[in-house]
Amino acid sequence: MGHLHEFDQAFIQAPEHRPKLALSHADRIPTIDLSPIFNHSLPGSDVPHDLVHQIASACTEWGFFLVVNHGVPPEKRHRIEAAAREFFGQSLEEKRKVRRSQGLVTGYFDTELTKNVRDWKEVFDFMVEDPTIVPASPESDDDELTQWTNQWPEYPPEFREICEGYVEELEKLGHKLMELIATSLGLPAKRFGEYFKAGQTSSVRLNHYPLCPSPELALGVGRHKDPGVLTLLAQDDIGGLEVKRKKDGEWIQVKPVPDSYAVDVGDIIQVWSNEKYESVEHRATVNSKRDRYSIAFFFYPSHSTIVEPLEELIGPQNPPKYKPYSFGKFLANRKRSNFKKLNVDNIQISDFKISPANPN
Ligand code: OGA
Ligand code: NI
């Protein structure tokens, strides 16, 4: 197989997952203007009620929304976007100098290096905390820890500084959104802060979707849900991201809005809220005319977080729908299985779901 130049059988993804084209004017993906939180940031002042309401309905109806006037300085975003283009523009040989490998989960990989052969993409990953502390042995009960460290390319110069400068801003936005989400669930605004204090496990993925000669047969990223708390995605002006509308299961295109972020609710919010807010399925298409870039900030809590429905949100009428699970073990397990070309599915929150078929 050539390096994402020649189309190969291995890239074919199920045709029934192709998009339907019509996008009606009703049922549009919500766009939320965050400027009120910057205008109302006097100590003790409440978050505007209307904004909280918009967040609640977007999380309930879509599990997905766009944010504008979000406070991330555009120049920081433009710098990392330009740096990503320069990095991916290098030869495969150069890029593979920082390739991901067993035991080194960060850096570059293309689909040839993982079991996810079907995705038409190449990526560069880095952790927000360097090092990031995680469990050493995800499958056992022991408490031994290990570290994930970043690796940085020589080119472009200042790549590291640009990436680090960017995540500082995204973290701030992540916390602001979690304050709004907490408020919308009737919780104190800072309710979720504790989960990120002891060293978060957040990461960033620079995605590049090269030109694809058979775009109707492939996907840049196949349908999936994000396993963390929130994902904040910066997409360029090409378009290709699609979300599955809860109402009718239709795949809806997320039109690129300059400088906006696409926010998706991850599996952890689904568990914390005991399914009041559900995570959303999404995917990315590719095309044969223009290649596409996106930057995903995956907001993840500390490895020591035990994820379970929040006690404030459960009760006799609303018993917990999930068993507690260790996020660190979950994450380490997922990362590890990414390297093995195994035919087993990744661990999922459904493995912790309490149901008649899966009691206690
Ligand atoms: C992801 C993702 C979509 C995109 O990286 O998890 O969903 O449009 N990306 O790049
Ligand atoms: Ni995703």
PDB file of C-alpha atoms and ligand atoms in Angstrom, residues 205 207 209 221 224 226 233 235 241 282-284 292 294 296 298, ligand 1:
ATOM      1  CA  ARG A 205      -4.457  15.338  17.926  1.00  0.00           C
ATOM      2  CA  ASN A 207      -5.404  15.400  11.951  1.00  0.00           C
ATOM      3  CA  TYR A 209      -6.904  13.936   5.741  1.00  0.00           C
ATOM      4  CA  VAL A 221     -12.478   8.793  10.561  1.00  0.00           C
ATOM      5  CA  HIS A 224     -17.179   6.719  16.729  1.00  0.00           C
ATOM      6  CA  ASP A 226     -15.130  10.244  21.926  1.00  0.00           C
ATOM      7  CA  LEU A 233     -12.412  20.471  17.419  1.00  0.00           C
ATOM      8  CA  GLN A 235     -11.732  22.275  11.607  1.00  0.00           C
ATOM      9  CA  LEU A 241     -17.195  16.447   9.884  1.00  0.00           C
ATOM     10  CA  HIS A 282     -19.552  11.408  14.593  1.00  0.00           C
ATOM     11  CA  ARG A 283     -17.223  10.767  11.649  1.00  0.00           C
ATOM     12  CA  ALA A 284     -15.317  12.627   8.955  1.00  0.00           C
ATOM     13  CA  ARG A 292      -8.303  18.725   5.058  1.00  0.00           C
ATOM     14  CA  SER A 294      -8.404  19.514  11.948  1.00  0.00           C
ATOM     15  CA  ALA A 296      -8.877  17.948  18.283  1.00  0.00           C
ATOM     16  CA  PHE A 298      -9.512  15.804  23.997  1.00  0.00           C
TER      17      PHE A 298
HETATM   18  C1  OGA B   1     -11.504  12.817  16.233  1.00  0.00           C
HETATM   19  C2  OGA B   1     -12.557  13.297  15.301  1.00  0.00           C
HETATM   20  C3  OGA B   1     -13.168  14.604  13.370  1.00  0.00           C
HETATM   21  C4  OGA B   1     -12.559  15.533  12.372  1.00  0.00           C
HETATM   22  O1  OGA B   1     -10.313  13.065  15.939  1.00  0.00           O
HETATM   23  O2  OGA B   1     -11.883  12.190  17.258  1.00  0.00           O
HETATM   24  O3  OGA B   1     -13.693  12.988  15.498  1.00  0.00           O
HETATM   25  O4  OGA B   1     -13.338  16.187  11.669  1.00  0.00           O
HETATM   26  N1  OGA B   1     -12.201  14.073  14.264  1.00  0.00           N
HETATM   27  O5  OGA B   1     -11.330  15.621  12.299  1.00  0.00           O
END
